[in-house]
XYZ file of C-alpha atoms in Angstrom:
416
model
C -47.189 -46.057 -28.463
C -48.566 -42.596 -27.886
C -48.298 -40.171 -30.772
C -45.473 -37.723 -30.112
C -47.649 -34.657 -30.808
C -49.889 -35.676 -27.914
C -46.855 -36.405 -25.764
C -45.382 -33.002 -26.573
C -48.620 -31.358 -25.488
C -48.473 -33.164 -22.173
C -44.834 -32.332 -21.620
C -45.699 -28.717 -22.320
C -47.559 -28.799 -19.042
C -44.708 -30.441 -17.164
C -42.758 -28.311 -14.720
C -39.672 -26.802 -16.350
C -36.651 -26.000 -14.213
C -33.640 -24.081 -15.429
C -30.121 -24.772 -14.211
C -27.129 -23.329 -15.998
C -29.455 -22.320 -18.834
C -30.503 -25.928 -19.579
C -34.162 -26.938 -19.452
C -35.121 -30.141 -17.664
C -38.607 -31.648 -17.710
C -40.118 -33.087 -14.592
C -41.388 -36.302 -16.116
C -44.831 -37.712 -15.295
C -45.141 -40.806 -13.152
C -44.312 -44.185 -14.731
C -47.027 -46.722 -15.400
C -47.844 -48.973 -12.457
C -45.525 -51.948 -12.109
C -48.268 -54.456 -12.905
C -48.863 -52.765 -16.273
C -45.234 -53.333 -17.246
C -45.160 -57.059 -16.519
C -44.480 -58.905 -19.762
C -42.641 -61.982 -20.974
C -41.847 -63.237 -24.459
C -44.142 -65.918 -25.840
C -41.895 -68.603 -27.343
C -44.404 -69.742 -29.983
C -45.079 -66.193 -31.089
C -41.374 -65.380 -31.197
C -40.784 -68.401 -33.435
C -43.629 -67.360 -35.724
C -42.306 -63.823 -36.058
C -38.792 -65.023 -36.830
C -40.218 -67.273 -39.558
C -42.181 -64.421 -41.144
C -39.704 -61.569 -41.521
C -40.536 -59.384 -44.526
C -37.985 -56.597 -44.073
C -34.731 -56.376 -42.171
C -31.421 -54.605 -42.015
C -29.286 -52.122 -40.099
C -31.089 -49.307 -38.348
C -29.007 -46.860 -40.413
C -30.077 -48.321 -43.762
C -29.387 -51.063 -46.286
C -32.617 -53.039 -45.820
C -33.765 -56.135 -47.678
C -37.429 -56.863 -48.432
C -39.254 -60.177 -48.797
C -42.987 -59.447 -48.782
C -45.474 -62.063 -50.005
C -46.714 -61.586 -53.563
C -50.172 -60.491 -52.383
C -48.648 -57.492 -50.622
C -47.945 -55.854 -53.970
C -51.582 -56.110 -55.088
C -52.561 -53.324 -52.690
C -53.299 -49.774 -53.813
C -52.631 -47.805 -50.623
C -49.562 -48.573 -48.515
C -49.384 -46.754 -45.174
C -46.373 -46.885 -42.860
C -47.157 -45.770 -39.295
C -44.611 -44.450 -36.803
C -44.180 -42.190 -33.808
C -42.515 -39.000 -35.021
C -39.137 -37.825 -33.805
C -36.935 -40.895 -34.384
C -34.407 -41.378 -37.197
C -35.020 -45.046 -38.101
C -38.555 -44.675 -39.555
C -37.246 -42.040 -41.982
C -34.645 -44.579 -43.173
C -37.295 -47.276 -43.584
C -39.614 -44.820 -45.316
C -37.148 -43.932 -48.069
C -36.027 -47.515 -48.614
C -39.568 -48.933 -48.693
C -40.636 -46.165 -51.077
C -37.652 -46.968 -53.304
C -38.552 -50.670 -53.209
C -42.206 -50.058 -54.113
C -41.187 -47.715 -56.902
C -38.921 -50.370 -58.389
C -41.324 -53.273 -57.847
C -44.727 -51.838 -58.835
C -44.004 -48.289 -59.990
C -45.308 -46.375 -56.953
C -44.710 -42.675 -57.587
C -47.479 -41.017 -55.579
C -46.477 -40.186 -52.014
C -49.699 -39.476 -50.096
C -48.227 -37.269 -47.413
C -49.028 -36.001 -43.930
C -48.562 -32.444 -45.183
C -51.049 -29.926 -46.493
C -51.604 -29.481 -50.254
C -49.419 -26.388 -50.628
C -46.613 -27.856 -48.509
C -46.734 -30.879 -50.818
C -46.565 -28.629 -53.867
C -43.511 -26.843 -52.456
C -41.809 -30.165 -51.754
C -42.489 -31.110 -55.374
C -40.957 -27.824 -56.468
C -37.830 -28.768 -54.558
C -37.794 -32.258 -56.090
C -37.922 -30.699 -59.547
C -35.481 -27.827 -59.049
C -33.231 -28.698 -56.117
C -33.763 -25.161 -54.810
C -32.722 -25.370 -51.155
C -34.522 -22.114 -50.352
C -37.823 -23.777 -51.248
C -37.047 -26.729 -48.972
C -35.972 -24.372 -46.195
C -39.270 -22.494 -46.389
C -41.287 -25.677 -45.855
C -39.127 -26.889 -42.973
C -38.771 -23.470 -41.367
C -42.457 -23.543 -40.483
C -42.130 -26.872 -38.685
C -38.933 -25.774 -36.979
C -40.343 -22.493 -35.680
C -43.738 -23.936 -34.726
C -42.169 -26.742 -32.689
C -43.540 -29.535 -34.889
C -41.518 -32.750 -34.876
C -41.408 -32.675 -38.686
C -38.770 -29.952 -38.202
C -35.881 -32.411 -38.069
C -32.804 -33.151 -40.132
C -33.730 -36.808 -40.725
C -36.946 -35.881 -42.523
C -35.152 -33.174 -44.474
C -32.419 -35.636 -45.502
C -35.115 -38.073 -46.648
C -36.648 -35.461 -48.956
C -33.199 -34.891 -50.417
C -32.967 -38.657 -50.802
C -36.214 -38.707 -52.780
C -34.787 -36.047 -55.108
C -31.594 -38.089 -55.544
C -33.705 -41.151 -56.356
C -35.751 -39.181 -58.884
C -32.572 -38.152 -60.663
C -32.015 -41.849 -61.477
C -35.560 -42.493 -62.727
C -37.345 -41.856 -66.029
C -39.862 -39.001 -65.912
C -42.890 -41.288 -65.670
C -41.500 -43.052 -62.588
C -40.422 -40.032 -60.577
C -41.964 -39.623 -57.149
C -44.049 -36.622 -56.153
C -45.943 -35.601 -53.023
C -49.722 -35.400 -52.766
C -50.479 -33.413 -49.620
C -53.865 -34.402 -48.169
C -53.636 -33.101 -44.604
C -55.396 -30.105 -43.121
C -53.672 -26.755 -43.664
C -50.678 -26.368 -41.374
C -48.931 -23.317 -42.821
C -51.527 -20.615 -43.545
C -48.998 -17.937 -44.648
C -47.585 -20.418 -47.186
C -51.104 -20.904 -48.554
C -51.529 -17.130 -48.841
C -48.235 -16.829 -50.735
C -49.307 -19.588 -53.135
C -52.633 -17.850 -53.842
C -50.809 -14.631 -54.756
C -48.329 -16.516 -56.945
C -51.236 -18.002 -58.880
C -52.683 -14.565 -59.572
C -55.239 -14.558 -56.797
C -55.781 -12.228 -53.864
C -54.954 -12.953 -50.231
C -55.507 -10.646 -47.267
C -52.792 -11.316 -44.695
C -54.390 -8.944 -42.188
C -57.669 -10.847 -42.237
C -55.770 -14.086 -41.700
C -53.890 -12.615 -38.740
C -57.161 -11.558 -37.154
C -58.752 -15.029 -37.332
C -58.709 -16.995 -34.088
C -59.780 -20.472 -35.265
C -58.868 -22.701 -38.164
C -62.522 -22.733 -39.217
C -62.392 -18.930 -39.525
C -59.061 -19.088 -41.384
C -60.495 -21.654 -43.773
C -63.520 -19.470 -44.520
C -61.212 -16.554 -45.339
C -59.008 -18.768 -47.509
C -62.041 -20.099 -49.394
C -62.617 -16.533 -50.607
C -58.964 -16.301 -51.635
C -59.189 -19.533 -53.587
C -62.167 -18.204 -55.530
C -59.906 -15.464 -56.936
C -57.314 -17.876 -58.346
C -57.620 -18.157 -62.151
C -58.397 -21.653 -63.394
C -55.370 -23.496 -64.736
C -54.974 -27.101 -65.916
C -51.558 -27.177 -64.250
C -52.913 -26.366 -60.800
C -56.456 -27.737 -60.949
C -55.721 -30.978 -59.011
C -54.039 -29.006 -56.232
C -56.834 -26.434 -56.244
C -59.418 -29.190 -55.977
C -57.649 -30.725 -52.972
C -57.349 -27.307 -51.353
C -61.020 -26.684 -51.928
C -61.844 -29.909 -50.112
C -59.467 -29.196 -47.234
C -60.842 -25.698 -46.722
C -64.455 -26.817 -46.956
C -63.974 -29.526 -44.347
C -61.980 -27.236 -42.056
C -64.559 -24.459 -42.319
C -67.232 -26.977 -41.308
C -65.027 -28.248 -38.453
C -65.533 -31.893 -39.422
C -62.261 -32.987 -37.789
C -58.790 -33.667 -39.092
C -59.241 -37.375 -39.940
C -62.369 -36.603 -41.957
C -60.541 -33.810 -43.793
C -57.652 -36.135 -44.640
C -59.997 -38.862 -45.869
C -62.126 -36.475 -47.939
C -59.037 -34.951 -49.549
C -57.579 -38.361 -50.371
C -60.979 -39.358 -51.808
C -60.917 -36.333 -54.094
C -57.505 -37.336 -55.404
C -58.766 -40.866 -56.110
C -62.194 -40.139 -57.574
C -61.149 -36.922 -59.334
C -58.474 -38.705 -61.336
C -55.378 -37.037 -59.899
C -54.491 -40.320 -58.225
C -57.172 -42.623 -59.563
C -56.392 -46.278 -58.935
C -52.627 -45.948 -59.133
C -50.850 -47.406 -56.094
C -49.835 -44.807 -53.507
C -47.689 -44.818 -50.401
C -47.083 -42.612 -47.381
C -45.516 -42.333 -43.926
C -47.932 -41.216 -41.207
C -48.276 -41.040 -37.463
C -49.316 -44.413 -36.079
C -52.886 -43.411 -35.226
C -53.687 -42.475 -38.833
C -52.832 -45.926 -40.265
C -54.926 -48.076 -37.910
C -57.752 -49.804 -39.795
C -60.368 -49.627 -37.089
C -61.814 -47.360 -34.476
C -59.480 -46.112 -31.754
C -60.701 -44.275 -28.664
C -64.123 -43.942 -30.332
C -62.540 -42.144 -33.286
C -62.051 -43.258 -36.886
C -58.496 -42.843 -38.219
C -57.774 -42.103 -41.876
C -57.037 -45.764 -42.710
C -60.218 -46.962 -40.993
C -62.240 -44.518 -43.077
C -60.628 -45.763 -46.285
C -61.221 -49.407 -45.348
C -64.909 -48.717 -44.629
C -65.493 -46.615 -47.750
C -66.710 -47.399 -51.257
C -63.426 -46.248 -52.777
C -61.656 -48.694 -55.111
C -58.831 -48.826 -52.555
C -61.103 -49.878 -49.667
C -60.147 -53.538 -49.804
C -56.662 -52.906 -51.117
C -55.143 -50.970 -48.253
C -52.250 -52.277 -46.173
C -50.910 -50.808 -42.939
C -47.450 -51.302 -41.474
C -46.568 -50.142 -37.957
C -43.045 -49.731 -36.598
C -42.254 -49.329 -32.915
C -39.209 -48.374 -30.870
C -36.974 -50.239 -28.457
C -33.733 -48.918 -26.936
C -34.119 -45.731 -28.993
C -34.207 -41.981 -28.463
C -36.879 -39.553 -29.620
C -37.087 -35.808 -30.180
C -39.816 -34.111 -28.155
C -40.438 -30.398 -28.675
C -41.674 -28.987 -25.362
C -42.693 -25.327 -24.898
C -40.915 -23.636 -21.984
C -40.688 -20.052 -20.701
C -37.554 -19.703 -22.832
C -39.272 -21.002 -25.981
C -39.548 -24.444 -27.548
C -36.900 -26.797 -26.196
C -36.055 -29.835 -28.346
C -35.573 -32.651 -25.861
C -33.797 -35.937 -26.559
C -35.509 -38.616 -24.494
C -34.652 -42.317 -24.308
C -37.387 -43.348 -21.873
C -40.339 -43.429 -24.277
C -39.918 -46.847 -25.855
C -42.696 -49.431 -26.047
C -41.528 -51.485 -23.033
C -41.914 -48.777 -20.389
C -41.732 -47.053 -18.067
C -44.118 -44.492 -19.598
C -45.411 -46.416 -22.643
C -46.266 -50.123 -22.737
C -47.324 -52.068 -25.808
C -48.651 -55.537 -25.166
C -46.232 -57.981 -26.795
C -43.171 -55.736 -26.573
C -41.192 -58.501 -24.878
C -42.025 -60.823 -27.774
C -40.893 -58.178 -30.257
C -37.634 -57.747 -28.376
C -36.950 -61.487 -28.384
C -37.722 -61.733 -32.114
C -35.449 -58.815 -33.067
C -31.787 -57.901 -32.778
C -29.975 -54.747 -31.600
C -29.141 -51.967 -34.063
C -31.639 -53.253 -36.607
C -35.027 -52.679 -38.213
C -37.251 -55.710 -38.749
C -40.824 -56.081 -40.040
C -43.040 -59.130 -39.505
C -46.086 -60.480 -41.346
C -48.314 -60.971 -38.309
C -51.309 -62.264 -40.288
C -49.553 -64.972 -42.279
C -51.028 -68.472 -42.409
C -50.906 -70.205 -39.046
C -50.582 -66.967 -37.094
C -50.798 -67.328 -33.317
C -51.985 -63.717 -33.060
C -55.639 -64.668 -33.236
C -57.083 -62.768 -30.294
C -57.049 -59.095 -29.491
C -54.398 -57.154 -27.648
C -51.005 -57.967 -29.105
C -49.391 -54.798 -30.499
C -52.677 -52.837 -30.319
C -53.122 -52.653 -26.537
C -51.113 -49.498 -25.861
C -51.005 -47.971 -22.402
C -49.262 -44.774 -21.459
C -48.927 -42.407 -18.538
C -47.932 -39.500 -20.773
C -51.049 -39.018 -22.858
C -54.060 -40.870 -24.141
C -53.709 -44.637 -24.373
C -54.821 -46.447 -27.524
C -57.985 -48.446 -26.872
C -59.373 -50.266 -29.889
C -63.137 -49.950 -30.347
C -63.167 -53.717 -30.996
C -60.339 -55.022 -28.793
C -61.299 -58.627 -29.498
C -60.156 -58.329 -33.098
C -56.701 -59.742 -33.935
C -53.904 -57.271 -34.508
C -53.678 -58.085 -38.235
C -57.161 -56.658 -38.772
C -55.841 -53.263 -37.635
C -52.288 -53.367 -39.054
C -51.052 -56.182 -41.265
C -47.326 -55.827 -40.634
C -45.677 -54.916 -37.349
C -42.045 -53.991 -36.954
C -39.561 -52.848 -34.400
C -36.389 -50.797 -34.621
C -33.735 -50.935 -31.947
C -30.971 -48.510 -30.956
C -32.080 -45.724 -33.253
C -30.953 -42.199 -32.511
C -33.435 -39.353 -32.373
C -34.329 -37.304 -35.432
C -32.189 -34.243 -34.624
C -33.861 -30.834 -34.728
C -33.031 -28.437 -37.530
C -31.205 -25.321 -36.377
C -33.454 -22.281 -36.191
C-alpha cells in the first residue's frame, strides 16, 4: 500500500486534461495481470477470524478484545494510508480505549512541535481560529492532512477531554520535522524571541531554513512552561540543519521526549503513515518504528505496530494541476489492484465483511503466517513498492496487528 504522499507526487506528473472546467488524471498503467493473481487461503482465513481484536462499523462504534500482553506496551503506533475516513474513526476510538484502559494521554503525532502545541491550545480553549490556522496550512499546501475527517477527529479528542479529569486528558506531542515554517516564526515571536520572515523567505532548502530558525530559537527566553517544546524544536532543527533525513529527525525528537522526561516511560500512542510504523528496514531505509525497536530506549522492546488497509474504499489524492491543487476522489487505489497489490489481500477480504473495520492478531499462538510476504509484500505501479530488507521474516515481526476496512468514503478536503 503505497503512501499517499508518494502517490500524489506521481500523480502530479500525470497528464491533466480539462473538460468543462473539471480536471481528470490520466492514470498510470495497472500492474501486470500476473501480479494481481491471488486467492484466499482457507487456513489463514480461519485463523484470522479466530483472532479478531477489534471490529465494528466503518463509521464507528468499535469493540476491542486485545490480549492482555498488548497493554504492556509503551508505544502504540497505528499505520494507515492518508486520505481515507475510516482510519480517523479507528484512531479516535482506539485512543479512547487506550486512555480508559491504561491511561494513555500522550499522542505522539505526525506533526511538527509547534503544530502540536497549537493543537493543544485548541484542545484547551476550543478556539476554532487556532484549529483553522493549523489546518489552513495543510489545505493550502495540498497535504492530505487538510481534510474534514482529521479535523473532526481533533474536535472529538477535545470532546473526550471534556469528560476526563485533568490528569487523564490527551495532548499532542509533535515529533515530526517542521512543516509550517511561518507558524514556527509566529511562535518564536509570541514567546518573546526574534524571527526574520524575510530571511526565511529567502531560504531555498529546509536545511537553510533550520539554520535560520536555530538562531531564532536562541533568542527565546527560557521558560519552564515551554522548555519541553523548545527542547524538541532544538532537536528537530539540529537534525534538519544537518540533513540527517526525516525518519532520523522523528526518532531523535521522540527520543528527546522519552529521555528528557517530557514523556519518560509513560505509554504513548499515535496515528502515522504506514511506512513509519514498520519495525524493520524497508527499501533500504529505516522507518521511525524500526529505529525505536533497534534502540536502547526503554520502549525498544515495548513497541507495537498496527496496520490498516483499504478494500472497496475511496481516497483523497491532492494532485497539482495548471489550475492549482485538485483534490481527487479515487476508488481504484485499494490493496487488491489494479494499481496497488498487497500479498494476502484476498485472504483479508474473505476474513472481513463489507462496511466494517476489523483488526487481527497475526502473531498469535499457532499463526500460519510464519514465512515472509503476507501483508508486507506491497507492489504498486503508482510509486515505490515496499520491499522489506529481510523479506523472509514473518509479517508479525514488522507489524503485530493487521486490519482492513471496507467501503469507507474518502476523507473529504477542507474548503479553502
